[in-house]
Protein backbone atom coordinates (compact mmCIF):
# COMPACT_ATOMS: atom_id res chain seq x y z
CA UNK A 1 0.00 0.00 0.00
CA UNK A 2 1.37 3.37 -1.01
CA UNK A 3 1.66 6.16 1.55
CA UNK A 4 0.32 9.66 0.93
CA UNK A 5 3.88 10.95 0.52
CA UNK A 6 4.63 8.29 -2.11
CA UNK A 7 1.38 9.03 -3.92
CA UNK A 8 2.19 12.75 -3.97
CA UNK A 9 5.59 12.05 -5.58
CA UNK A 10 3.90 9.78 -8.15
CA UNK A 11 1.35 12.51 -8.81
CA UNK A 12 4.05 15.17 -9.26
CA UNK A 13 5.97 12.99 -11.75
CA UNK A 14 2.79 11.64 -13.39
CA UNK A 15 4.40 8.21 -13.41
CA UNK A 16 2.55 6.07 -16.02
CA UNK A 17 3.32 2.91 -14.06
CA UNK A 18 0.70 4.03 -11.51
CA UNK A 19 -1.93 5.10 -14.07
CA UNK A 20 -4.71 3.09 -12.40
CA UNK A 21 -3.19 2.43 -8.97
CA UNK A 22 -5.25 5.12 -7.22
CA UNK A 23 -7.14 8.36 -7.80
CA UNK A 24 -6.73 11.75 -6.24
CA UNK A 25 -9.40 14.34 -5.49
CA UNK A 26 -9.08 18.10 -5.35
CA UNK A 27 -11.10 19.72 -2.57
CA UNK A 28 -11.47 23.09 -4.30
CA UNK A 29 -12.93 21.69 -7.53
CA UNK A 30 -14.70 18.55 -6.22
CA UNK A 31 -13.11 16.57 -9.07
CA UNK A 32 -11.08 13.36 -8.90
CA UNK A 33 -8.46 12.26 -11.44
CA UNK A 34 -5.96 9.58 -12.31
CA UNK A 35 -2.39 10.26 -11.17
CA UNK A 36 -1.36 10.63 -14.83
CA UNK A 37 -4.01 13.23 -15.70
CA UNK A 38 -2.74 16.22 -17.68
CA UNK A 39 -4.80 18.67 -15.61
CA UNK A 40 -2.89 21.32 -13.69
CA UNK A 41 -1.53 20.00 -10.40
CA UNK A 42 -3.37 21.32 -7.34
CA UNK A 43 -1.70 22.47 -4.13
CA UNK A 44 -0.82 19.58 -1.83
CA UNK A 45 -3.10 20.97 0.91
CA UNK A 46 -6.10 20.58 -1.44
CA UNK A 47 -5.41 16.98 -2.52
CA UNK A 48 -6.89 13.79 -1.04
CA UNK A 49 -6.04 10.26 -2.20
CA UNK A 50 -8.48 7.38 -2.70
CA UNK A 51 -7.82 3.76 -3.59
CA UNK A 52 -10.72 3.57 -6.06
CA UNK A 53 -12.88 5.83 -8.18
CA UNK A 54 -15.99 4.59 -6.38
CA UNK A 55 -14.50 5.68 -3.02
CA UNK A 56 -13.89 9.18 -4.41
CA UNK A 57 -17.44 9.32 -5.78
CA UNK A 58 -18.83 8.15 -2.43
CA UNK A 59 -16.98 11.08 -0.84
CA UNK A 60 -18.83 13.47 -3.17
CA UNK A 61 -16.31 14.04 -5.96
CA UNK A 62 -17.11 13.81 -9.67
CA UNK A 63 -14.92 12.25 -12.37
CA UNK A 64 -12.51 14.34 -14.43
CA UNK A 65 -13.60 14.84 -18.03
CA UNK A 66 -10.00 14.67 -19.30
CA UNK A 67 -8.74 11.39 -17.87
CA UNK A 68 -12.07 9.60 -17.19
CA UNK A 69 -10.93 7.81 -14.03
CA UNK A 70 -14.38 6.21 -13.68
CA UNK A 71 -13.71 4.00 -16.74
CA UNK A 72 -11.67 0.95 -15.77
CA UNK A 73 -8.75 0.09 -18.04
CA UNK A 74 -10.20 -3.33 -18.73
CA UNK A 75 -13.47 -1.86 -20.01
CA UNK A 76 -14.59 -4.42 -22.65
CA UNK A 77 -15.40 -1.77 -25.25
CA UNK A 78 -11.92 -0.24 -25.03
CA UNK A 79 -9.78 -3.36 -24.58
CA UNK A 80 -7.84 -4.09 -27.76
CA UNK A 81 -9.18 -0.98 -29.49
CA UNK A 82 -5.93 -0.20 -31.30
CA UNK A 83 -5.24 -3.85 -32.12
CA UNK A 84 -8.69 -4.18 -33.74
CA UNK A 85 -8.10 -0.99 -35.72
CA UNK A 86 -4.68 -2.21 -36.88
CA UNK A 87 -6.20 -5.52 -38.00
CA UNK A 88 -8.88 -3.73 -40.03
CA UNK A 89 -6.30 -1.43 -41.62
CA UNK A 90 -3.93 -4.30 -42.49
CA UNK A 91 -6.72 -6.41 -43.99
CA UNK A 92 -8.16 -3.62 -46.13
CA UNK A 93 -7.24 -2.97 -49.73
CA UNK A 94 -8.42 0.65 -49.66
CA UNK A 95 -8.00 3.42 -47.13
CA UNK A 96 -10.72 3.60 -44.50
CA UNK A 97 -11.69 7.01 -43.13
CA UNK A 98 -11.25 7.75 -39.44
CA UNK A 99 -15.01 8.04 -38.89
CA UNK A 100 -15.68 4.65 -40.49
CA UNK A 101 -12.78 2.98 -38.67
CA UNK A 102 -13.92 4.42 -35.32
CA UNK A 103 -17.43 3.09 -35.95
CA UNK A 104 -16.05 -0.35 -36.78
CA UNK A 105 -14.10 -0.59 -33.50
CA UNK A 106 -16.77 1.08 -31.35
CA UNK A 107 -15.04 4.30 -30.29
CA UNK A 108 -15.25 7.98 -31.04
CA UNK A 109 -13.02 9.32 -33.81
CA UNK A 110 -10.95 11.43 -31.46
CA UNK A 111 -10.52 8.73 -28.83
CA UNK A 112 -9.36 6.28 -31.48
CA UNK A 113 -6.99 8.86 -32.96
CA UNK A 114 -5.46 9.69 -29.55
CA UNK A 115 -5.12 6.04 -28.47
CA UNK A 116 -3.77 4.93 -31.85
CA UNK A 117 -1.14 7.66 -31.93
CA UNK A 118 -0.25 7.01 -28.28
CA UNK A 119 0.24 3.25 -28.75
CA UNK A 120 1.54 3.04 -32.34
CA UNK A 121 3.25 6.40 -32.73
CA UNK A 122 1.47 7.39 -35.94
CA UNK A 123 -2.10 8.14 -36.97
CA UNK A 124 -4.30 5.44 -38.54
CA UNK A 125 -3.70 7.08 -41.96
CA UNK A 126 0.07 6.95 -41.43
CA UNK A 127 -0.20 3.30 -40.40
CA UNK A 128 -2.26 2.55 -43.53
CA UNK A 129 0.41 4.20 -45.70
CA UNK A 130 3.14 2.05 -44.16
CA UNK A 131 1.01 -1.10 -44.49
CA UNK A 132 0.44 -0.33 -48.20
CA UNK A 133 4.14 0.20 -48.78
CA UNK A 134 4.91 -3.11 -47.10
CA UNK A 135 2.27 -4.88 -49.19
CA UNK A 136 3.71 -3.34 -52.37
CA UNK A 137 7.22 -4.29 -51.29
CA UNK A 138 6.18 -7.87 -50.58
CA UNK A 139 4.36 -8.06 -53.93
CA UNK A 140 7.46 -6.76 -55.74
CA UNK A 141 9.66 -9.35 -54.02
CA UNK A 142 7.18 -12.12 -54.86
CA UNK A 143 7.10 -11.02 -58.53
CA UNK A 144 10.89 -10.93 -58.71
CA UNK A 145 11.11 -14.43 -57.20
CA UNK A 146 8.61 -15.74 -59.77
CA UNK A 147 10.67 -14.21 -62.60
CA UNK A 148 13.88 -15.76 -61.26
CA UNK A 149 12.23 -19.16 -60.89
CA UNK A 150 10.88 -18.98 -64.45
CA UNK A 151 14.27 -17.94 -65.84
CA UNK A 152 16.01 -20.78 -64.03
CA UNK A 153 13.41 -23.28 -65.18
CA UNK A 154 13.57 -22.16 -68.83
CA UNK A 155 17.39 -21.92 -69.04
CA UNK A 156 19.23 -24.88 -70.56
CA UNK A 157 20.87 -27.15 -68.05
CA UNK A 158 24.56 -26.39 -67.92
CA UNK A 159 26.64 -29.39 -66.98
CA UNK A 160 29.99 -27.86 -67.90
CA UNK A 161 30.46 -29.79 -71.21
CA UNK A 162 29.57 -26.89 -73.49
CA UNK A 163 32.29 -24.76 -74.95
CA UNK A 164 32.03 -21.15 -73.85
CA UNK A 165 33.73 -18.71 -76.19
CA UNK A 166 34.86 -16.06 -73.73
CA UNK A 167 36.83 -13.95 -76.17
CA UNK A 168 33.97 -13.46 -78.61
CA UNK A 169 35.35 -15.79 -81.34
CA UNK A 170 38.55 -13.83 -82.02
Tab-separated table of C-alpha atoms in Angstrom:
chain	number	residue	atom	x	y	z
A	1	UNK	CA	0.000	0.000	0.000
A	2	UNK	CA	1.371	3.375	-1.014
A	3	UNK	CA	1.657	6.158	1.550
A	4	UNK	CA	0.315	9.658	0.926
A	5	UNK	CA	3.876	10.954	0.518
A	6	UNK	CA	4.632	8.289	-2.113
A	7	UNK	CA	1.379	9.034	-3.924
A	8	UNK	CA	2.188	12.750	-3.966
A	9	UNK	CA	5.587	12.054	-5.583
A	10	UNK	CA	3.903	9.785	-8.150
A	11	UNK	CA	1.355	12.508	-8.812
A	12	UNK	CA	4.052	15.167	-9.261
A	13	UNK	CA	5.968	12.990	-11.753
A	14	UNK	CA	2.787	11.635	-13.388
A	15	UNK	CA	4.404	8.205	-13.412
A	16	UNK	CA	2.548	6.067	-16.023
A	17	UNK	CA	3.315	2.908	-14.055
A	18	UNK	CA	0.698	4.034	-11.513
A	19	UNK	CA	-1.927	5.104	-14.066
A	20	UNK	CA	-4.711	3.086	-12.400
A	21	UNK	CA	-3.187	2.433	-8.970
A	22	UNK	CA	-5.248	5.122	-7.220
A	23	UNK	CA	-7.139	8.360	-7.802
A	24	UNK	CA	-6.726	11.755	-6.242
A	25	UNK	CA	-9.398	14.338	-5.485
A	26	UNK	CA	-9.080	18.100	-5.353
A	27	UNK	CA	-11.098	19.717	-2.569
A	28	UNK	CA	-11.468	23.094	-4.302
A	29	UNK	CA	-12.928	21.686	-7.534
A	30	UNK	CA	-14.698	18.553	-6.224
A	31	UNK	CA	-13.107	16.567	-9.067
A	32	UNK	CA	-11.080	13.360	-8.897
A	33	UNK	CA	-8.462	12.263	-11.442
A	34	UNK	CA	-5.959	9.576	-12.306
A	35	UNK	CA	-2.389	10.258	-11.170
A	36	UNK	CA	-1.364	10.633	-14.835
A	37	UNK	CA	-4.009	13.235	-15.701
A	38	UNK	CA	-2.737	16.219	-17.677
A	39	UNK	CA	-4.800	18.673	-15.612
A	40	UNK	CA	-2.890	21.325	-13.688
A	41	UNK	CA	-1.534	20.000	-10.403
A	42	UNK	CA	-3.367	21.321	-7.342
A	43	UNK	CA	-1.700	22.469	-4.131
A	44	UNK	CA	-0.825	19.576	-1.833
A	45	UNK	CA	-3.102	20.968	0.908
A	46	UNK	CA	-6.100	20.581	-1.435
A	47	UNK	CA	-5.411	16.979	-2.516
A	48	UNK	CA	-6.886	13.794	-1.038
A	49	UNK	CA	-6.042	10.262	-2.196
A	50	UNK	CA	-8.483	7.381	-2.702
A	51	UNK	CA	-7.822	3.760	-3.587
A	52	UNK	CA	-10.717	3.572	-6.060
A	53	UNK	CA	-12.881	5.830	-8.175
A	54	UNK	CA	-15.988	4.586	-6.380
A	55	UNK	CA	-14.503	5.676	-3.024
A	56	UNK	CA	-13.891	9.176	-4.410
A	57	UNK	CA	-17.445	9.317	-5.780
A	58	UNK	CA	-18.830	8.152	-2.434
A	59	UNK	CA	-16.981	11.080	-0.837
A	60	UNK	CA	-18.831	13.466	-3.166
A	61	UNK	CA	-16.306	14.037	-5.961
A	62	UNK	CA	-17.107	13.811	-9.671
A	63	UNK	CA	-14.917	12.252	-12.367
A	64	UNK	CA	-12.515	14.342	-14.426
A	65	UNK	CA	-13.595	14.843	-18.034
A	66	UNK	CA	-10.001	14.673	-19.299
A	67	UNK	CA	-8.735	11.391	-17.873
A	68	UNK	CA	-12.066	9.604	-17.187
A	69	UNK	CA	-10.931	7.812	-14.032
A	70	UNK	CA	-14.378	6.213	-13.683
A	71	UNK	CA	-13.710	4.004	-16.740
A	72	UNK	CA	-11.673	0.946	-15.767
A	73	UNK	CA	-8.753	0.091	-18.035
A	74	UNK	CA	-10.203	-3.329	-18.732
A	75	UNK	CA	-13.466	-1.862	-20.010
A	76	UNK	CA	-14.594	-4.420	-22.653
A	77	UNK	CA	-15.396	-1.766	-25.246
A	78	UNK	CA	-11.922	-0.241	-25.029
A	79	UNK	CA	-9.779	-3.358	-24.582
A	80	UNK	CA	-7.838	-4.086	-27.756
A	81	UNK	CA	-9.183	-0.985	-29.489
A	82	UNK	CA	-5.934	-0.198	-31.300
A	83	UNK	CA	-5.240	-3.855	-32.123
A	84	UNK	CA	-8.687	-4.184	-33.736
A	85	UNK	CA	-8.102	-0.994	-35.719
A	86	UNK	CA	-4.675	-2.213	-36.879
A	87	UNK	CA	-6.202	-5.518	-37.995
A	88	UNK	CA	-8.876	-3.734	-40.035
A	89	UNK	CA	-6.297	-1.433	-41.622
A	90	UNK	CA	-3.934	-4.301	-42.488
A	91	UNK	CA	-6.722	-6.412	-43.990
A	92	UNK	CA	-8.164	-3.617	-46.125
A	93	UNK	CA	-7.237	-2.971	-49.733
A	94	UNK	CA	-8.423	0.650	-49.658
A	95	UNK	CA	-8.003	3.424	-47.130
A	96	UNK	CA	-10.725	3.603	-44.496
A	97	UNK	CA	-11.687	7.010	-43.127
A	98	UNK	CA	-11.251	7.752	-39.441
A	99	UNK	CA	-15.010	8.045	-38.886
A	100	UNK	CA	-15.677	4.654	-40.491
A	101	UNK	CA	-12.781	2.983	-38.669
A	102	UNK	CA	-13.924	4.418	-35.323
A	103	UNK	CA	-17.431	3.089	-35.949
A	104	UNK	CA	-16.045	-0.352	-36.777
A	105	UNK	CA	-14.098	-0.586	-33.505
A	106	UNK	CA	-16.766	1.085	-31.349
A	107	UNK	CA	-15.041	4.295	-30.286
A	108	UNK	CA	-15.247	7.983	-31.042
A	109	UNK	CA	-13.020	9.323	-33.809
A	110	UNK	CA	-10.947	11.425	-31.455
A	111	UNK	CA	-10.521	8.727	-28.828
A	112	UNK	CA	-9.362	6.277	-31.485
A	113	UNK	CA	-6.991	8.861	-32.957
A	114	UNK	CA	-5.464	9.688	-29.549
A	115	UNK	CA	-5.125	6.045	-28.472
A	116	UNK	CA	-3.767	4.932	-31.849
A	117	UNK	CA	-1.135	7.665	-31.930
A	118	UNK	CA	-0.248	7.013	-28.277
A	119	UNK	CA	0.239	3.253	-28.752
A	120	UNK	CA	1.535	3.044	-32.343
A	121	UNK	CA	3.251	6.401	-32.729
A	122	UNK	CA	1.468	7.388	-35.944
A	123	UNK	CA	-2.099	8.145	-36.973
A	124	UNK	CA	-4.299	5.443	-38.545
A	125	UNK	CA	-3.698	7.085	-41.960
A	126	UNK	CA	0.074	6.946	-41.432
A	127	UNK	CA	-0.203	3.302	-40.401
A	128	UNK	CA	-2.259	2.547	-43.528
A	129	UNK	CA	0.410	4.200	-45.704
A	130	UNK	CA	3.143	2.054	-44.157
A	131	UNK	CA	1.009	-1.096	-44.486
A	132	UNK	CA	0.438	-0.330	-48.196
A	133	UNK	CA	4.143	0.197	-48.777
A	134	UNK	CA	4.910	-3.108	-47.103
A	135	UNK	CA	2.267	-4.883	-49.188
A	136	UNK	CA	3.708	-3.343	-52.371
A	137	UNK	CA	7.216	-4.286	-51.290
A	138	UNK	CA	6.180	-7.872	-50.582
A	139	UNK	CA	4.365	-8.057	-53.927
A	140	UNK	CA	7.457	-6.763	-55.740
A	141	UNK	CA	9.663	-9.350	-54.017
A	142	UNK	CA	7.176	-12.119	-54.859
A	143	UNK	CA	7.095	-11.015	-58.526
A	144	UNK	CA	10.894	-10.934	-58.707
A	145	UNK	CA	11.110	-14.428	-57.197
A	146	UNK	CA	8.612	-15.742	-59.771
A	147	UNK	CA	10.669	-14.207	-62.597
A	148	UNK	CA	13.877	-15.761	-61.262
A	149	UNK	CA	12.227	-19.165	-60.893
A	150	UNK	CA	10.876	-18.980	-64.455
A	151	UNK	CA	14.274	-17.936	-65.843
A	152	UNK	CA	16.013	-20.783	-64.026
A	153	UNK	CA	13.412	-23.283	-65.182
A	154	UNK	CA	13.569	-22.163	-68.831
A	155	UNK	CA	17.389	-21.915	-69.035
A	156	UNK	CA	19.232	-24.884	-70.564
A	157	UNK	CA	20.869	-27.153	-68.049
A	158	UNK	CA	24.564	-26.387	-67.919
A	159	UNK	CA	26.641	-29.394	-66.982
A	160	UNK	CA	29.985	-27.855	-67.904
A	161	UNK	CA	30.464	-29.788	-71.212
A	162	UNK	CA	29.570	-26.893	-73.492
A	163	UNK	CA	32.294	-24.759	-74.948
A	164	UNK	CA	32.033	-21.146	-73.854
A	165	UNK	CA	33.735	-18.711	-76.192
A	166	UNK	CA	34.860	-16.057	-73.733
A	167	UNK	CA	36.834	-13.951	-76.175
A	168	UNK	CA	33.968	-13.462	-78.605
A	169	UNK	CA	35.354	-15.786	-81.337
A	170	UNK	CA	38.548	-13.826	-82.018
